[in-house]
GROMACS .gro file of C-alpha atoms in nm:
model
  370
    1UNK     CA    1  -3.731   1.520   2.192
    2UNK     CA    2  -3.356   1.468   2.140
    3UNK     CA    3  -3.155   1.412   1.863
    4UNK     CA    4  -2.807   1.232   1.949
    5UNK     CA    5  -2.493   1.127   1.739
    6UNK     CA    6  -2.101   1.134   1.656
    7UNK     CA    7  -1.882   1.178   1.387
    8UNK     CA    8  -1.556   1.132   1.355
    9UNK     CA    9  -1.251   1.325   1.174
   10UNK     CA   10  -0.961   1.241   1.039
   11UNK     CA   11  -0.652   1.465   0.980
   12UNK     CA   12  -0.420   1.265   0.732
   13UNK     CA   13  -0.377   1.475   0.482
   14UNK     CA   14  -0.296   1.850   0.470
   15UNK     CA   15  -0.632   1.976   0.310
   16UNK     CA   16  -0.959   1.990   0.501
   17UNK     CA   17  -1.235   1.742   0.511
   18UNK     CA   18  -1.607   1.793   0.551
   19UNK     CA   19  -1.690   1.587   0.853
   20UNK     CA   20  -1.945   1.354   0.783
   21UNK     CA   21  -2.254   1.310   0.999
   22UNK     CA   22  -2.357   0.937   1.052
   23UNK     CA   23  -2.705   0.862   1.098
   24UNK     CA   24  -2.919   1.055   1.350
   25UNK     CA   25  -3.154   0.797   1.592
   26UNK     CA   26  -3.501   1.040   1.680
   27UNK     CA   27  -3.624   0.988   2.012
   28UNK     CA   28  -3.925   1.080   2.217
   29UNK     CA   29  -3.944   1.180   2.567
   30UNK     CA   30  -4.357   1.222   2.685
   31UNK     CA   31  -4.304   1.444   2.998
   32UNK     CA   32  -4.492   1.146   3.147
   33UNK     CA   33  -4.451   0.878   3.351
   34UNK     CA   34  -4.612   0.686   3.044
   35UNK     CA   35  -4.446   0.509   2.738
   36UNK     CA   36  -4.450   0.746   2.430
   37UNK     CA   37  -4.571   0.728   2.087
   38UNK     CA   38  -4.376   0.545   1.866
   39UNK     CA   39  -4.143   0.822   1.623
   40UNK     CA   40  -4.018   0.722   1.290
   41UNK     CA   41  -3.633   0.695   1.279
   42UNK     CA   42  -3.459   0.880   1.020
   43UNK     CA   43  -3.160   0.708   0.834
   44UNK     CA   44  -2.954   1.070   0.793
   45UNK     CA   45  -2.998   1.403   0.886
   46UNK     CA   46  -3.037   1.613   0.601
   47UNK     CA   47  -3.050   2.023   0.596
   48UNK     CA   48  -3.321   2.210   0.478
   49UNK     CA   49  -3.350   2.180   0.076
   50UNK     CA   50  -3.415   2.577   0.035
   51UNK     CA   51  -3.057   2.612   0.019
   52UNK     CA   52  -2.739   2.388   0.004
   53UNK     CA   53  -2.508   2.634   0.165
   54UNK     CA   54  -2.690   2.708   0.466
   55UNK     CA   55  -2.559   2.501   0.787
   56UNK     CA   56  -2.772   2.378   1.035
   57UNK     CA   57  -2.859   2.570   1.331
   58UNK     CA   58  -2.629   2.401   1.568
   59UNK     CA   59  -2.279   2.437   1.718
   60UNK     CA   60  -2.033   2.127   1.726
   61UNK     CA   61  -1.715   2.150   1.966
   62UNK     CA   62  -1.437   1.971   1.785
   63UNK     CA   63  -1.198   1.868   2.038
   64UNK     CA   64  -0.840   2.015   1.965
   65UNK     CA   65  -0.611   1.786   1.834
   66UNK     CA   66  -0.287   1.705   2.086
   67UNK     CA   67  -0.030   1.432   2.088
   68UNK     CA   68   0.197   1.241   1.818
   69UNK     CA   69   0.115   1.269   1.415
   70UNK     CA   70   0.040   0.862   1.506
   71UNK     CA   71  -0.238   0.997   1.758
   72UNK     CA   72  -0.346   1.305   1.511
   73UNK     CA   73  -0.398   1.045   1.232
   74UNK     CA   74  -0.637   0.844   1.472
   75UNK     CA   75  -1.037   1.000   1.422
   76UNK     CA   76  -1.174   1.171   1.672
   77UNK     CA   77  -1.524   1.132   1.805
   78UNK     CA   78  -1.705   1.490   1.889
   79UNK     CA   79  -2.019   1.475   2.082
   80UNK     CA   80  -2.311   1.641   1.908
   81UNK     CA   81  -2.566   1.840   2.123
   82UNK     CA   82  -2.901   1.745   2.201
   83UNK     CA   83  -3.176   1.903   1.979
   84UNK     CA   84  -3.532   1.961   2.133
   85UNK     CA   85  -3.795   1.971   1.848
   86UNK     CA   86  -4.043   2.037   2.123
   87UNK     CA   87  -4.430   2.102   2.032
   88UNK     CA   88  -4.326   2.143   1.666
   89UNK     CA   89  -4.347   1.756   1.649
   90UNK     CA   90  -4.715   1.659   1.647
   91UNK     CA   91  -4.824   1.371   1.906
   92UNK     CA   92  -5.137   1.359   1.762
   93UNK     CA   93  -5.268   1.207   1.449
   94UNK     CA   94  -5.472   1.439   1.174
   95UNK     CA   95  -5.718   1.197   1.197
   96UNK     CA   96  -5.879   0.965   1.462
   97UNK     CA   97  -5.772   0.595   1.439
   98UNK     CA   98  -6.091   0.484   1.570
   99UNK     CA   99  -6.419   0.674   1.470
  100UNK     CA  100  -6.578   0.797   1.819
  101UNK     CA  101  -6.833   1.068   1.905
  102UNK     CA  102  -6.895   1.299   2.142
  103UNK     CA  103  -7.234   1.432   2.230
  104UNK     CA  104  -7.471   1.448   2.512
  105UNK     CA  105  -7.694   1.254   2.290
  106UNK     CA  106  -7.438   0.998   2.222
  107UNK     CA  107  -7.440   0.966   2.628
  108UNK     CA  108  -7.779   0.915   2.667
  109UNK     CA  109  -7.782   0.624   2.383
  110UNK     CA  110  -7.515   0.432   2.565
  111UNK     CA  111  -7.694   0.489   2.908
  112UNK     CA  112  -7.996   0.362   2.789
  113UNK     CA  113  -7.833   0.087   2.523
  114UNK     CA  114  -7.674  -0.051   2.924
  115UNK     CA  115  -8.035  -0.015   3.095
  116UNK     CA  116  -8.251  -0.232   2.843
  117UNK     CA  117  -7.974  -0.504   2.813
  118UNK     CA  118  -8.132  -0.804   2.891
  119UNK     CA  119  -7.869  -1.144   2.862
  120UNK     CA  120  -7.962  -1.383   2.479
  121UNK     CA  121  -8.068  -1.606   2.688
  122UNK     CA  122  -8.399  -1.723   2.850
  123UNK     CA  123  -8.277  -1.881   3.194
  124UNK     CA  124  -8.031  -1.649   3.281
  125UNK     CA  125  -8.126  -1.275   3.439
  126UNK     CA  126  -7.752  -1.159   3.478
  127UNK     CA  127  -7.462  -1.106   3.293
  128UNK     CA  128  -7.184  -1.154   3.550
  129UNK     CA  129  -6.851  -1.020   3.406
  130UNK     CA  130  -6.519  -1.051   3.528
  131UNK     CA  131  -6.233  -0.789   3.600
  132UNK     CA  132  -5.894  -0.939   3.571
  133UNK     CA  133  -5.551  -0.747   3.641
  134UNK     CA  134  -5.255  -0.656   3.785
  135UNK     CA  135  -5.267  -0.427   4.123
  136UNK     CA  136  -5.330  -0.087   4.102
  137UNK     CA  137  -5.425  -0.144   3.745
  138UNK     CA  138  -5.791   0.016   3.819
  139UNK     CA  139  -6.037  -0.297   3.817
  140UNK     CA  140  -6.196  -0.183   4.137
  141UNK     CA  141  -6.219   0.204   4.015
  142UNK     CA  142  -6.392   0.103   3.651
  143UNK     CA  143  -6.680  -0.053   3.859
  144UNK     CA  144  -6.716   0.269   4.080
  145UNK     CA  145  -6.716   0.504   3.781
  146UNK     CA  146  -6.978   0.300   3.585
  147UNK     CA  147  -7.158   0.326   3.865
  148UNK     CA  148  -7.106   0.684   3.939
  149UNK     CA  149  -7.255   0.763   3.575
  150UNK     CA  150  -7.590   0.586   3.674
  151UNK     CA  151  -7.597   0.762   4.042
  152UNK     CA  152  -7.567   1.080   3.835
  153UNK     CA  153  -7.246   1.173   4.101
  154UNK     CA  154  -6.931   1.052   4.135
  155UNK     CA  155  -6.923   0.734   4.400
  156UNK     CA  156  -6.704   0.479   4.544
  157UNK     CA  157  -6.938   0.179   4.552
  158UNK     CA  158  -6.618  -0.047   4.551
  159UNK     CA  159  -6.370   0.031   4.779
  160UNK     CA  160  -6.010   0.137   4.605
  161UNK     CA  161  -5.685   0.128   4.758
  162UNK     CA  162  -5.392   0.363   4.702
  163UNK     CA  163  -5.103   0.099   4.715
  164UNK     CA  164  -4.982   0.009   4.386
  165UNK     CA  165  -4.810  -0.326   4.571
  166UNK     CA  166  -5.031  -0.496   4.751
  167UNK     CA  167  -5.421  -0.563   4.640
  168UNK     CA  168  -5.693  -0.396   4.854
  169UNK     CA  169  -5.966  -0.634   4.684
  170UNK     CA  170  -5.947  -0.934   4.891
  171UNK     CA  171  -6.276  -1.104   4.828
  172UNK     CA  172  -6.466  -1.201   4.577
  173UNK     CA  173  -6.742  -0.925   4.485
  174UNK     CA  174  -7.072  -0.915   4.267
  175UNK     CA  175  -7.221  -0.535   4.206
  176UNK     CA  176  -7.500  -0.490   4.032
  177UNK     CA  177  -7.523  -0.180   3.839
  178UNK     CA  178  -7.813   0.020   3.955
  179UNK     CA  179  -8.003   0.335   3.780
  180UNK     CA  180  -8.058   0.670   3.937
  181UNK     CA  181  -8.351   0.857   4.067
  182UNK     CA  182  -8.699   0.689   4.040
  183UNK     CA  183  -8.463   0.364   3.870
  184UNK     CA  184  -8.299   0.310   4.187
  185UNK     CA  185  -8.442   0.023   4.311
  186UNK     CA  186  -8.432  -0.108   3.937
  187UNK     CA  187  -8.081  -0.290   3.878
  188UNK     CA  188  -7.950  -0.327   3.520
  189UNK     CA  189  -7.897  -0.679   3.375
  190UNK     CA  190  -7.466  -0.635   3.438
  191UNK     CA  191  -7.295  -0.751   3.722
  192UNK     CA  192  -6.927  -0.640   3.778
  193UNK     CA  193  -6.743  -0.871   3.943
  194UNK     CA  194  -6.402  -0.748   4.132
  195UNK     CA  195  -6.153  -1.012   4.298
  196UNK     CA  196  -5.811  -0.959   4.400
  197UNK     CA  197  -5.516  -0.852   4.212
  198UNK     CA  198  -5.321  -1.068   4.002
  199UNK     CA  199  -4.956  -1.076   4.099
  200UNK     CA  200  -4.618  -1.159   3.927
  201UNK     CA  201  -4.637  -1.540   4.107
  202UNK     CA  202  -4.882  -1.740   4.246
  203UNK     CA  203  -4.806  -1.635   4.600
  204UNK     CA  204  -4.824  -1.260   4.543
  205UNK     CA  205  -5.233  -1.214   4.415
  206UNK     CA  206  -5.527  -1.407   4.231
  207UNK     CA  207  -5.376  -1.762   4.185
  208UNK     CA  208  -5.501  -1.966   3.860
  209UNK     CA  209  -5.659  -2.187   4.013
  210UNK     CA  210  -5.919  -1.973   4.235
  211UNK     CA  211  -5.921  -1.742   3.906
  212UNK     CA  212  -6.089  -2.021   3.686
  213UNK     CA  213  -6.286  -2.166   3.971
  214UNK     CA  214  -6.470  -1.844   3.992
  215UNK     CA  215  -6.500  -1.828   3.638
  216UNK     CA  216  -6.697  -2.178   3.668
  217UNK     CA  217  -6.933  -2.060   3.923
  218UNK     CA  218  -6.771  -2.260   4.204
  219UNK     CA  219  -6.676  -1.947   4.441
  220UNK     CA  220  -6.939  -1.810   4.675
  221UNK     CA  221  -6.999  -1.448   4.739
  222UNK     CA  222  -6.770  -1.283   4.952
  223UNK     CA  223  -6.477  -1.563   4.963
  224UNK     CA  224  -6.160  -1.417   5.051
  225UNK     CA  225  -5.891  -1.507   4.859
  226UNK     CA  226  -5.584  -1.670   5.027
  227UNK     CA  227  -5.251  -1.839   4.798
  228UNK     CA  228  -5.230  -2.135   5.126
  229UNK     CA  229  -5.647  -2.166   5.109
  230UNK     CA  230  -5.708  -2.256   4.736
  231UNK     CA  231  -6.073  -2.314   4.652
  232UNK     CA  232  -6.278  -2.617   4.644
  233UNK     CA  233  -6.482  -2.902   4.792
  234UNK     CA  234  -6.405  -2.765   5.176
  235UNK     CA  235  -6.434  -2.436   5.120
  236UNK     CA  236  -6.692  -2.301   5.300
  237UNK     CA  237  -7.009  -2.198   5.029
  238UNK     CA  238  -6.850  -2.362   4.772
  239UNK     CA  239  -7.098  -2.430   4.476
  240UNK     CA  240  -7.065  -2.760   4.369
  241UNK     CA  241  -7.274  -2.755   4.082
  242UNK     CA  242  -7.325  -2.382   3.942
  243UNK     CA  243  -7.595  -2.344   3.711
  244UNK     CA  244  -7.519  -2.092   3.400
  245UNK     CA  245  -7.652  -1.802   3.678
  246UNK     CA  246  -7.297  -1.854   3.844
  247UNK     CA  247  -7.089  -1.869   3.598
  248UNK     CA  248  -6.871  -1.589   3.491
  249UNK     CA  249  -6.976  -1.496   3.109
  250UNK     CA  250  -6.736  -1.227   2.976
  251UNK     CA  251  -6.379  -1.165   3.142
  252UNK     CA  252  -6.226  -0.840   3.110
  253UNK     CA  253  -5.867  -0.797   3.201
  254UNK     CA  254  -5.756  -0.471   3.336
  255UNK     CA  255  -5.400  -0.327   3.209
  256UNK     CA  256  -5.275   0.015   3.312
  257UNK     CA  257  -5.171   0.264   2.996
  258UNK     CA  258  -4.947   0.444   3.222
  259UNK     CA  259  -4.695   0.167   3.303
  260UNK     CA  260  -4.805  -0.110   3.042
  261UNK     CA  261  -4.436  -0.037   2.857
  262UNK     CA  262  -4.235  -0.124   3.213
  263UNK     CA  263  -4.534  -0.387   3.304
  264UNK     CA  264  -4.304  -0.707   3.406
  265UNK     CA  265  -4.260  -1.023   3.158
  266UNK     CA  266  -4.377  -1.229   3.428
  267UNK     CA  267  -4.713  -1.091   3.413
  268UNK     CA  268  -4.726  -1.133   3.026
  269UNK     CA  269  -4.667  -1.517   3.065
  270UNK     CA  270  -4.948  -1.533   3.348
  271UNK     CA  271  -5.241  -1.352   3.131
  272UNK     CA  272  -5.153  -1.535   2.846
  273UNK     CA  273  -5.151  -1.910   3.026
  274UNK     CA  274  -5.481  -1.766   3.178
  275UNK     CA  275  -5.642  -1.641   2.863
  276UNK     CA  276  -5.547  -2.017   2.680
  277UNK     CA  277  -5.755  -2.192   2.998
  278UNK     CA  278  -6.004  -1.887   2.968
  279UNK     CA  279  -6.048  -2.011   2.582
  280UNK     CA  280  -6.074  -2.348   2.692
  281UNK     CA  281  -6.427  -2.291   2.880
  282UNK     CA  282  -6.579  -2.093   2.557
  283UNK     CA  283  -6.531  -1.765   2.834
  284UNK     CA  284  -6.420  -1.469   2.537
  285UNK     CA  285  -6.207  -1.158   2.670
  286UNK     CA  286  -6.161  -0.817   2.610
  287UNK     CA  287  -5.964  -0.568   2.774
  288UNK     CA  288  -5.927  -0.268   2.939
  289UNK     CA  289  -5.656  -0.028   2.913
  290UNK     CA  290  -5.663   0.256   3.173
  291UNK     CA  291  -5.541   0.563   3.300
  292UNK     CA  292  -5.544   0.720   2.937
  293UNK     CA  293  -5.554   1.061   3.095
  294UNK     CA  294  -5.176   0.983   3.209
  295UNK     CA  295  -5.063   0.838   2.886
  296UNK     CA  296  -4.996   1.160   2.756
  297UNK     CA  297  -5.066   1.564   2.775
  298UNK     CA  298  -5.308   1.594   2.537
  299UNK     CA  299  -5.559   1.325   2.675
  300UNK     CA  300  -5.499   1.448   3.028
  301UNK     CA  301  -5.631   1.822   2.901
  302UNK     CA  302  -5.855   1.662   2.670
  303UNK     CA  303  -6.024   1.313   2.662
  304UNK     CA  304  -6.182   1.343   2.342
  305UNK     CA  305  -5.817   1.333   2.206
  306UNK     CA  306  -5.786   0.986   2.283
  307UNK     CA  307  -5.815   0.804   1.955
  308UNK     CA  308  -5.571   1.071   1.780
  309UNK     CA  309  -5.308   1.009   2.025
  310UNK     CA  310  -5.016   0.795   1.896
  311UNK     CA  311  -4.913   0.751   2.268
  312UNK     CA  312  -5.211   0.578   2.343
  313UNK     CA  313  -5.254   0.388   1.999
  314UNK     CA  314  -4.876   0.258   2.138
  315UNK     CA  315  -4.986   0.181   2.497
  316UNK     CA  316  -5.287  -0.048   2.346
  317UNK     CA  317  -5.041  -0.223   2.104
  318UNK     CA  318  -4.811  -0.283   2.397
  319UNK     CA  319  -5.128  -0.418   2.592
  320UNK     CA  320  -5.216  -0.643   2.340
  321UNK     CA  321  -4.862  -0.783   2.306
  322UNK     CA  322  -4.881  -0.851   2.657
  323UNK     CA  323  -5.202  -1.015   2.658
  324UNK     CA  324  -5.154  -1.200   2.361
  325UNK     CA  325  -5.440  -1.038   2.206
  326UNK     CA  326  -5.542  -0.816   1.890
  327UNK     CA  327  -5.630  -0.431   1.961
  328UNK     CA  328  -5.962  -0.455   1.866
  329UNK     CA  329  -6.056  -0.610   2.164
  330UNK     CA  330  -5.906  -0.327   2.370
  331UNK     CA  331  -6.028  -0.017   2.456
  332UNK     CA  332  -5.914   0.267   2.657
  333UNK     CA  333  -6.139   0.411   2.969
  334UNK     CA  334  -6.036   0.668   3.199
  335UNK     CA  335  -6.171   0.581   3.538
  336UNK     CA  336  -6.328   0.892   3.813
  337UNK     CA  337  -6.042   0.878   4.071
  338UNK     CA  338  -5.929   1.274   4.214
  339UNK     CA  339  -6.289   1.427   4.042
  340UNK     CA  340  -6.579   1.493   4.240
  341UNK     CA  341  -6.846   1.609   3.942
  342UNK     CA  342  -6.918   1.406   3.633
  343UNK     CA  343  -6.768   1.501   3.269
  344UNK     CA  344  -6.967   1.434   3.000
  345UNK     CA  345  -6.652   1.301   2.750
  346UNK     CA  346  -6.570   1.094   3.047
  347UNK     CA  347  -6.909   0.924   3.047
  348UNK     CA  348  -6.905   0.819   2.701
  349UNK     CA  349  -6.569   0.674   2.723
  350UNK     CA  350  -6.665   0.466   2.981
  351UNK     CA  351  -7.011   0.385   2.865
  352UNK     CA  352  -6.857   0.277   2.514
  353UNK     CA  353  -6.633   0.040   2.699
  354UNK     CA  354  -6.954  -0.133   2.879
  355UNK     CA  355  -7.107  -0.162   2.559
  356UNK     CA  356  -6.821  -0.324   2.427
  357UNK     CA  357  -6.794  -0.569   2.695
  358UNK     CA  358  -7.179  -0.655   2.632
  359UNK     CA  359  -7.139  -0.741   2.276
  360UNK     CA  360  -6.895  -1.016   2.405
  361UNK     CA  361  -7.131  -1.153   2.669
  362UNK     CA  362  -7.410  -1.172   2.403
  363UNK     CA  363  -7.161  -1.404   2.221
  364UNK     CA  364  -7.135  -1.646   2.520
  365UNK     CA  365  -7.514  -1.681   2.508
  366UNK     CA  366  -7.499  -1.711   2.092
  367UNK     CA  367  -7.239  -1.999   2.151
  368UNK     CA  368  -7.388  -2.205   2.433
  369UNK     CA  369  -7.728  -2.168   2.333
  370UNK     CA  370  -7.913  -2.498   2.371
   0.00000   0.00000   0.00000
């Protein structure tokens, strides 16, 4: 963290001045590739109040004055050096922002809370959700890792690239979220569905178009996704009239924590035209905001730090800005990607996030109840 400035003196007159010192702007530097926590900005720098005569620990180089009494007269701006206040200023808050706990019992609620869910609704069996985002942004991964906590072992049931340019997802996939063990063969009531990426144009990933035709149930299983081959009546499997079955009843965009503050404007004018047309077929959204273990040190150590980080409280406030939508309908997940064993802290992260997604579908049924 570095504190930067100038100040300026003047030499008119034949007794010394006391240099004043402008304003000081604080700034933060994460050691991260991530954006960091917003840091107040103080209006002066002030010196400790123990004692008036002490000076602050710091060296200025005034530059020597050379040249006419014109050019002496004229101030002169000294460079002040940078200032690291390090790990004595705190990136995490006293108190979590959001009220979460962490227990092996608080596991085994949400694992079973996901298990009995059963769609409001008496002619539907499924509650087929939607993930929506950029590539790279971990839509593929949050599906594997849900599943991974109900395999009791960490799985890739859908296949994730490594490119961050170019989507691996290229068709349109449905997975059912199965149990473990003995509950194998007995699949949950959610359905994760994973399409491609959504680019910064129409010609680069998931076009509108084929976006909201899948929402409506119009896109068969397995279609593969193609900017020159938009969906409808010729498409081969195309549903012409999907029954509430097909249709997509919760959307879930996808946003990465890590890279949300550099995320293009492009992409913030695409979510947001998609959300309004989203609205429009009484679909509701929440979001997603991953890679929280890369937002800042103290998440990547420990996950349960999550909701006292200020870097991460930022990244979600930048994700909602670029959704166009209020925090509380984001929350953060970090997805199984390098590990091979399970984590407990992990798990509930992840299993709070499903939950939250449910509570949304639940409200699709509430509203288009007959």
């Amino acid at each position: 963290m570095s504190i930067f400035g100038t100040y300026s003196i003047s030499s008119d007159t034949k007794s010394s001045t006391t240099p004043t010192i402008p304003s000081f702007g604080l700034a933060t530097s994460s050691g991260t590739k991530s954006t960091a926590a917003a840091v107040p900005t103080f209006a002066s720098f002030a010196t400790s109040s123990e004692t008036s005569s002490t000076p602050a620990k710091a060296s200025f180089a005034l530059a020597a004055s050379s040249g006419t009494k014109s050019d002496r007269n004229k101030p002169k701006k000294v460079a002040v050096p940078q200032f690291s206040l390090g790990a004595e200023f705190p990136l995490l808050l006293e108190n979590e922002w959001r009220n979460m706990k962490w227990s092996e019992e608080v596991r085994e609620t949400l694992m079973e809370s996901v298990r009995s869910f059963k769609p409001a609704s008496e002619t539907v069996t499924e509650a087929r959700v939607l993930l929506i985002g950029p590539v790279g942004a971990g839509k593929s991964s949050f599906i594997s890792s849900v599943q991974s906590i109900f395999s009791g072992r960490v799985i890739n049931r859908a296949m994730v690239g490594s490119s961050s340019s170019t989507s691996f997802t290229k068709k349109l996939r449905s997975y059912n979220i199965r149990g473990a063990g003995e509950k194998a063969d007995e699949p949950t009531a959610l359905v994760l569905c994973d399409v491609m990426g959504v680019g910064e144009g129409e010609s680069t990933g998931l076009s509108l178009h084929d976006a909201l035709s899948v929402i409506k149930g119009h896109a068969p299983e397995g279609h593969q996704f193609s900017p020159e081959q938009p969906i409808g009546a010729e498409t081969v499997g195309f549903i012409r009239k999907p029954s509430t079955n097909d249709r997509v009843h919760c959307v879930v965009f996808v946003i990465d924590g890590s890279s949300v503050g550099s995320c293009a404007k492009s992409f913030g004018a695409t979510f947001q035209q998609l959300r309004e047309h989203i609205s429009n077929l009484g679909v509701h959204q929440v979001a997603l905001l991953t890679h929280v273990d890369q937002v800042c040190t103290a998440t990547r150590s420990d996950i349960t730090k999550v909701y006292k980080s200020q870097a991460v409280q930022q990244a979600m406030v930048k994700a909602g800005e670029l959704l166009g939508m209020a925090t509380s309908y984001i929350v953060p997940v970090k997805n199984y990607c390098s590990e091979l064993d399970l984590d407990e802290n992990t798990d509930i992260l992840l299993l709070n996030a499903v939950d939250h997604i449910l509570q949304y579908v639940n409200l699709y049924f509430q509203d288009n109840s007959d």
